[in-house]
Amino acid sequence: VLALLASLGRLADFTIRSVTSIVSPPIYGRLIAVQILRIGYFSLPVVGLTALSTGAVLALQIYLGGNRYGAEAIVPQVVVLAVTRELGPVIAGLMIAGRVAAAIAAEIGTMKVTEQIDALTTLSTNPIKYLVVPRLIAAVVMLPVLTIIANVCGVLSGMLAAVTLTDVQMSAFIDGVRLGYDPFQVTYSLIKSTLFGAAIAYLCTFEGYVTQAGAEGVGKATAKAVVISSIWILVLDAVTAILLAPYLQG
């Protein structure tokens, strides 16, 4: 019980300090730009390739399933709905969680066990503002951008797969995408990706910040950050789907 209360206390303290540090000066613009490159730009290849392969496979599987019942025309509608609502944001979130969460937790955890964070405090530098806030802002900004790219790549690869490997015509696919597209789908996708970005940055920085027990603790914090970030992506995906389902139906 005492260990649980201590963990909740550290989590509450970290949360309060992070929120207050976001809205208070100074703002380390250069550090934010560096994290935008690390989290967003350098993640483009893995997110794009994953979305391309997923969109193509999805289109083929939908076509094979619909072909049994003469429902091949639903391929473009289902592809745009599945990619925009679910696959785009979730793929981007999970790829970033796997690629970035471990790196951030390991970096901050190493600074913690080597007392570099204590050195920042000694130099009158707020470690939360210096280490956590740039990563949090960068993740919240770049996850929606990566999600949009994943959505576009997924739909385009689905169209190419359907046109080249099945008897679906490109004009019919484009018309189906127009019929299945709803502007709120993009908003819904961006809402989820923003929550995913905040969760990934918050959880992995927290795990790194509370790391203990030397190199072994860094390894445990890194593995824990990836697992917890992935789980929370799935949890937030389910919660947003439940809360925003009426708007999607409308």
CSV table of C-alpha atoms in Angstrom, one decimal:
chain,number,residue,atom,x,y,z
A,1,VAL,CA,0.0,0.0,0.0
A,2,LEU,CA,2.8,2.4,0.9
A,3,ALA,CA,4.5,1.6,-2.4
A,4,LEU,CA,1.3,2.3,-4.3
A,5,LEU,CA,0.8,5.6,-2.5
A,6,ALA,CA,4.4,6.6,-3.2
A,7,SER,CA,3.9,5.9,-6.9
A,8,LEU,CA,0.7,7.9,-7.1
A,9,GLY,CA,2.4,10.7,-5.3
A,10,ARG,CA,5.3,10.8,-7.8
A,11,LEU,CA,2.8,10.6,-10.6
A,12,ALA,CA,0.8,13.5,-9.3
A,13,ASP,CA,3.8,15.6,-8.6
A,14,PHE,CA,5.2,15.0,-12.0
A,15,THR,CA,1.9,15.8,-13.6
A,16,ILE,CA,1.5,19.1,-11.8
A,17,ARG,CA,5.0,20.2,-12.5
A,18,SER,CA,4.7,19.3,-16.2
A,19,VAL,CA,1.4,21.2,-16.7
A,20,THR,CA,2.7,24.3,-14.9
A,21,SER,CA,6.0,24.2,-16.8
A,22,ILE,CA,4.2,24.2,-20.2
A,23,VAL,CA,2.4,27.5,-19.5
A,24,SER,CA,5.3,29.3,-17.8
A,25,PRO,CA,8.4,30.9,-19.3
A,26,PRO,CA,11.0,30.3,-20.5
A,27,ILE,CA,10.3,28.3,-23.7
A,28,TYR,CA,13.2,26.3,-25.1
A,29,GLY,CA,12.4,26.7,-28.8
A,30,ARG,CA,15.6,25.1,-30.0
A,31,LEU,CA,15.0,22.0,-27.9
A,32,ILE,CA,11.4,21.8,-29.2
A,33,ALA,CA,12.6,22.0,-32.8
A,34,VAL,CA,15.2,19.2,-32.1
A,35,GLN,CA,12.5,17.0,-30.6
A,36,ILE,CA,10.1,17.7,-33.6
A,37,LEU,CA,12.9,16.4,-35.9
A,38,ARG,CA,13.5,13.3,-33.7
A,39,ILE,CA,9.9,12.4,-33.0
A,40,GLY,CA,8.3,13.5,-36.3
A,41,TYR,CA,10.6,13.8,-39.2
A,42,PHE,CA,12.8,10.8,-38.5
A,43,SER,CA,9.7,8.7,-37.9
A,44,LEU,CA,8.3,9.4,-41.4
A,45,PRO,CA,9.9,6.3,-43.1
A,46,VAL,CA,8.6,3.8,-40.6
A,47,VAL,CA,5.1,5.3,-40.3
A,48,GLY,CA,4.8,5.7,-44.1
A,49,LEU,CA,6.0,2.2,-44.9
A,50,THR,CA,3.7,0.6,-42.3
A,51,ALA,CA,0.7,2.6,-43.6
A,52,LEU,CA,1.4,1.7,-47.2
A,53,SER,CA,1.6,-2.0,-46.5
A,54,THR,CA,-1.4,-2.0,-44.2
A,55,GLY,CA,-3.6,-0.1,-46.7
A,56,ALA,CA,-2.7,-2.4,-49.6
A,57,VAL,CA,-3.4,-5.6,-47.5
A,58,LEU,CA,-6.6,-4.1,-46.2
A,59,ALA,CA,-7.9,-3.4,-49.7
A,60,LEU,CA,-7.1,-6.9,-50.9
A,61,GLN,CA,-8.7,-8.6,-47.9
A,62,ILE,CA,-11.9,-6.5,-48.2
A,63,TYR,CA,-12.1,-7.3,-51.9
A,64,LEU,CA,-11.6,-11.0,-51.3
A,65,GLY,CA,-14.3,-11.0,-48.6
A,66,GLY,CA,-16.7,-8.8,-50.5
A,67,ASN,CA,-16.2,-10.8,-53.7
A,68,ARG,CA,-18.0,-13.8,-52.2
A,69,TYR,CA,-21.2,-11.8,-51.9
A,70,GLY,CA,-20.9,-9.6,-54.9
A,71,ALA,CA,-20.0,-6.6,-52.7
A,72,GLU,CA,-16.8,-5.5,-54.4
A,73,ALA,CA,-18.1,-1.9,-54.6
A,74,ILE,CA,-17.7,-1.4,-50.8
A,75,VAL,CA,-13.9,-1.7,-51.0
A,76,PRO,CA,-13.1,2.1,-51.3
A,77,GLN,CA,-15.6,3.1,-48.7
A,78,VAL,CA,-14.4,0.5,-46.1
A,79,VAL,CA,-10.7,1.4,-46.9
A,80,VAL,CA,-11.2,5.1,-46.3
A,81,LEU,CA,-13.3,4.5,-43.2
A,82,ALA,CA,-10.9,2.0,-41.6
A,83,VAL,CA,-7.7,3.8,-42.4
A,84,THR,CA,-9.0,7.3,-41.4
A,85,ARG,CA,-10.8,6.3,-38.3
A,86,GLU,CA,-8.6,3.5,-36.9
A,87,LEU,CA,-5.6,2.3,-38.7
A,88,GLY,CA,-4.0,5.7,-39.5
A,89,PRO,CA,-3.9,7.0,-35.9
A,90,VAL,CA,-3.2,3.7,-34.3
A,91,ILE,CA,-0.4,2.8,-36.6
A,92,ALA,CA,1.2,6.1,-36.2
A,93,GLY,CA,0.8,5.9,-32.4
A,94,LEU,CA,2.2,2.4,-32.1
A,95,MET,CA,5.1,3.1,-34.4
A,96,ILE,CA,6.1,6.2,-32.4
A,97,ALA,CA,5.6,4.3,-29.1
A,98,GLY,CA,8.0,1.6,-30.3
A,99,ARG,CA,10.6,3.9,-31.9
A,100,VAL,CA,10.5,7.0,-29.6
A,101,ALA,CA,9.3,5.9,-26.2
A,102,ALA,CA,12.2,3.6,-25.6
A,103,ALA,CA,14.7,6.3,-26.7
A,104,ILE,CA,13.2,9.0,-24.5
A,105,ALA,CA,12.9,6.8,-21.4
A,106,ALA,CA,16.5,5.5,-21.9
A,107,GLU,CA,17.9,9.0,-22.4
A,108,ILE,CA,16.2,10.6,-19.4
A,109,GLY,CA,16.7,7.5,-17.3
A,110,THR,CA,20.4,7.6,-18.0
A,111,MET,CA,20.5,11.3,-17.0
A,112,LYS,CA,18.7,10.4,-13.8
A,113,VAL,CA,21.0,7.6,-12.7
A,114,THR,CA,24.2,9.6,-13.6
A,115,GLU,CA,22.9,12.6,-11.6
A,116,GLN,CA,22.7,14.9,-14.7
A,117,ILE,CA,19.2,15.9,-13.7
A,118,ASP,CA,20.5,16.9,-10.3
A,119,ALA,CA,23.2,19.0,-12.0
A,120,LEU,CA,20.5,20.8,-14.0
A,121,THR,CA,18.8,21.7,-10.7
A,122,THR,CA,22.1,22.9,-9.3
A,123,LEU,CA,22.5,25.2,-12.3
A,124,SER,CA,19.0,26.7,-11.6
A,125,THR,CA,17.5,24.9,-14.7
A,126,ASN,CA,14.1,23.4,-14.3
A,127,PRO,CA,14.6,19.7,-15.4
A,128,ILE,CA,10.9,19.3,-16.2
A,129,LYS,CA,10.9,22.3,-18.5
A,130,TYR,CA,14.2,21.4,-20.0
A,131,LEU,CA,13.6,17.7,-20.6
A,132,VAL,CA,9.9,16.9,-20.5
A,133,VAL,CA,8.1,19.9,-22.0
A,134,PRO,CA,10.0,20.0,-25.4
A,135,ARG,CA,9.2,16.3,-25.9
A,136,LEU,CA,5.6,16.7,-24.8
A,137,ILE,CA,5.0,19.6,-27.2
A,138,ALA,CA,6.8,17.9,-30.1
A,139,ALA,CA,4.8,14.7,-29.7
A,140,VAL,CA,1.5,16.5,-29.5
A,141,VAL,CA,2.3,18.6,-32.5
A,142,MET,CA,3.8,15.8,-34.7
A,143,LEU,CA,1.5,12.9,-34.0
A,144,PRO,CA,-1.4,14.5,-35.9
A,145,VAL,CA,0.9,15.3,-38.8
A,146,LEU,CA,2.2,11.7,-38.9
A,147,THR,CA,-1.4,10.5,-38.7
A,148,ILE,CA,-2.4,12.6,-41.7
A,149,ILE,CA,0.5,11.2,-43.7
A,150,ALA,CA,-0.4,7.6,-42.6
A,151,ASN,CA,-4.0,8.2,-43.7
A,152,VAL,CA,-3.0,9.4,-47.1
A,153,CYS,CA,-0.4,6.6,-47.6
A,154,GLY,CA,-2.9,4.0,-46.5
A,155,VAL,CA,-5.7,5.1,-48.8
A,156,LEU,CA,-3.4,5.6,-51.8
A,157,SER,CA,-1.8,2.2,-51.3
A,158,GLY,CA,-5.2,0.6,-51.0
A,159,MET,CA,-6.3,2.3,-54.2
A,160,LEU,CA,-3.1,1.1,-56.0
A,161,ALA,CA,-3.6,-2.5,-54.7
A,162,ALA,CA,-7.2,-2.6,-55.7
A,163,VAL,CA,-6.6,-1.2,-59.2
A,164,THR,CA,-3.6,-3.2,-60.0
A,165,LEU,CA,-4.4,-6.6,-58.4
A,166,THR,CA,-8.2,-6.7,-58.7
A,167,ASP,CA,-10.8,-5.6,-61.2
A,168,VAL,CA,-11.7,-2.4,-59.4
A,169,GLN,CA,-11.4,0.6,-61.6
A,170,MET,CA,-9.6,3.7,-60.4
A,171,SER,CA,-12.6,6.0,-61.2
A,172,ALA,CA,-14.9,3.7,-59.2
A,173,PHE,CA,-12.4,3.7,-56.3
A,174,ILE,CA,-12.2,7.5,-56.3
A,175,ASP,CA,-16.0,7.8,-56.4
A,176,GLY,CA,-16.3,5.3,-53.5
A,177,VAL,CA,-13.8,7.3,-51.5
A,178,ARG,CA,-15.8,10.4,-52.0
A,179,LEU,CA,-19.0,8.6,-50.9
A,180,GLY,CA,-17.3,7.2,-47.8
A,181,TYR,CA,-15.5,10.3,-46.8
A,182,ASP,CA,-16.9,12.4,-43.9
A,183,PRO,CA,-15.1,15.6,-42.8
A,184,PHE,CA,-15.5,14.7,-39.2
A,185,GLN,CA,-13.4,11.6,-39.8
A,186,VAL,CA,-10.3,13.8,-40.1
A,187,THR,CA,-11.2,15.6,-36.9
A,188,TYR,CA,-11.8,12.3,-35.2
A,189,SER,CA,-8.4,11.0,-36.4
A,190,LEU,CA,-6.6,14.2,-35.2
A,191,ILE,CA,-8.3,14.1,-31.8
A,192,LYS,CA,-7.1,10.5,-31.2
A,193,SER,CA,-3.6,11.2,-32.5
A,194,THR,CA,-3.2,14.2,-30.3
A,195,LEU,CA,-4.2,12.1,-27.2
A,196,PHE,CA,-1.8,9.4,-28.3
A,197,GLY,CA,1.1,11.9,-28.7
A,198,ALA,CA,0.4,13.4,-25.2
A,199,ALA,CA,0.2,9.9,-23.6
A,200,ILE,CA,3.4,8.6,-25.3
A,201,ALA,CA,5.5,11.7,-24.3
A,202,TYR,CA,4.1,11.9,-20.8
A,203,LEU,CA,4.5,8.2,-19.9
A,204,CYS,CA,7.9,7.7,-21.3
A,205,THR,CA,9.3,10.9,-19.8
A,206,PHE,CA,7.8,9.9,-16.4
A,207,GLU,CA,9.3,6.5,-16.5
A,208,GLY,CA,12.7,7.9,-17.4
A,209,TYR,CA,12.4,10.6,-14.7
A,210,VAL,CA,11.7,8.2,-11.9
A,211,THR,CA,14.3,5.6,-12.9
A,212,GLN,CA,16.4,4.1,-10.1
A,213,ALA,CA,18.9,1.3,-9.6
A,214,GLY,CA,21.5,2.2,-12.2
A,215,ALA,CA,21.7,0.5,-15.6
A,216,GLU,CA,19.3,-2.2,-14.7
A,217,GLY,CA,16.7,0.4,-13.8
A,218,VAL,CA,17.2,2.2,-17.1
A,219,GLY,CA,16.5,-1.1,-18.9
A,220,LYS,CA,13.4,-1.7,-16.9
A,221,ALA,CA,12.2,1.8,-17.4
A,222,THR,CA,12.7,1.6,-21.2
A,223,ALA,CA,10.8,-1.6,-21.5
A,224,LYS,CA,8.0,-0.4,-19.2
A,225,ALA,CA,7.7,2.9,-21.2
A,226,VAL,CA,7.1,1.0,-24.5
A,227,VAL,CA,4.6,-1.4,-23.0
A,228,ILE,CA,2.6,1.2,-21.1
A,229,SER,CA,2.5,3.6,-24.0
A,230,SER,CA,1.2,0.9,-26.3
A,231,ILE,CA,-1.4,-0.1,-23.9
A,232,TRP,CA,-2.6,3.4,-23.3
A,233,ILE,CA,-2.8,4.0,-27.0
A,234,LEU,CA,-5.3,1.1,-27.3
A,235,VAL,CA,-7.2,2.3,-24.2
A,236,LEU,CA,-7.5,5.8,-25.5
A,237,ASP,CA,-8.5,4.5,-28.9
A,238,ALA,CA,-11.4,2.6,-27.3
A,239,VAL,CA,-12.4,5.5,-25.1
A,240,THR,CA,-12.5,8.0,-27.9
A,241,ALA,CA,-14.5,5.5,-30.1
A,242,ILE,CA,-17.1,5.1,-27.4
A,243,LEU,CA,-17.4,8.9,-26.6
A,244,LEU,CA,-17.4,10.1,-30.2
A,245,ALA,CA,-19.4,7.3,-31.8
A,246,PRO,CA,-22.6,9.4,-31.9
A,247,TYR,CA,-20.9,12.1,-33.9
A,248,LEU,CA,-19.5,9.5,-36.4
A,249,GLN,CA,-22.9,8.0,-36.9
A,250,GLY,CA,-24.3,11.5,-37.5
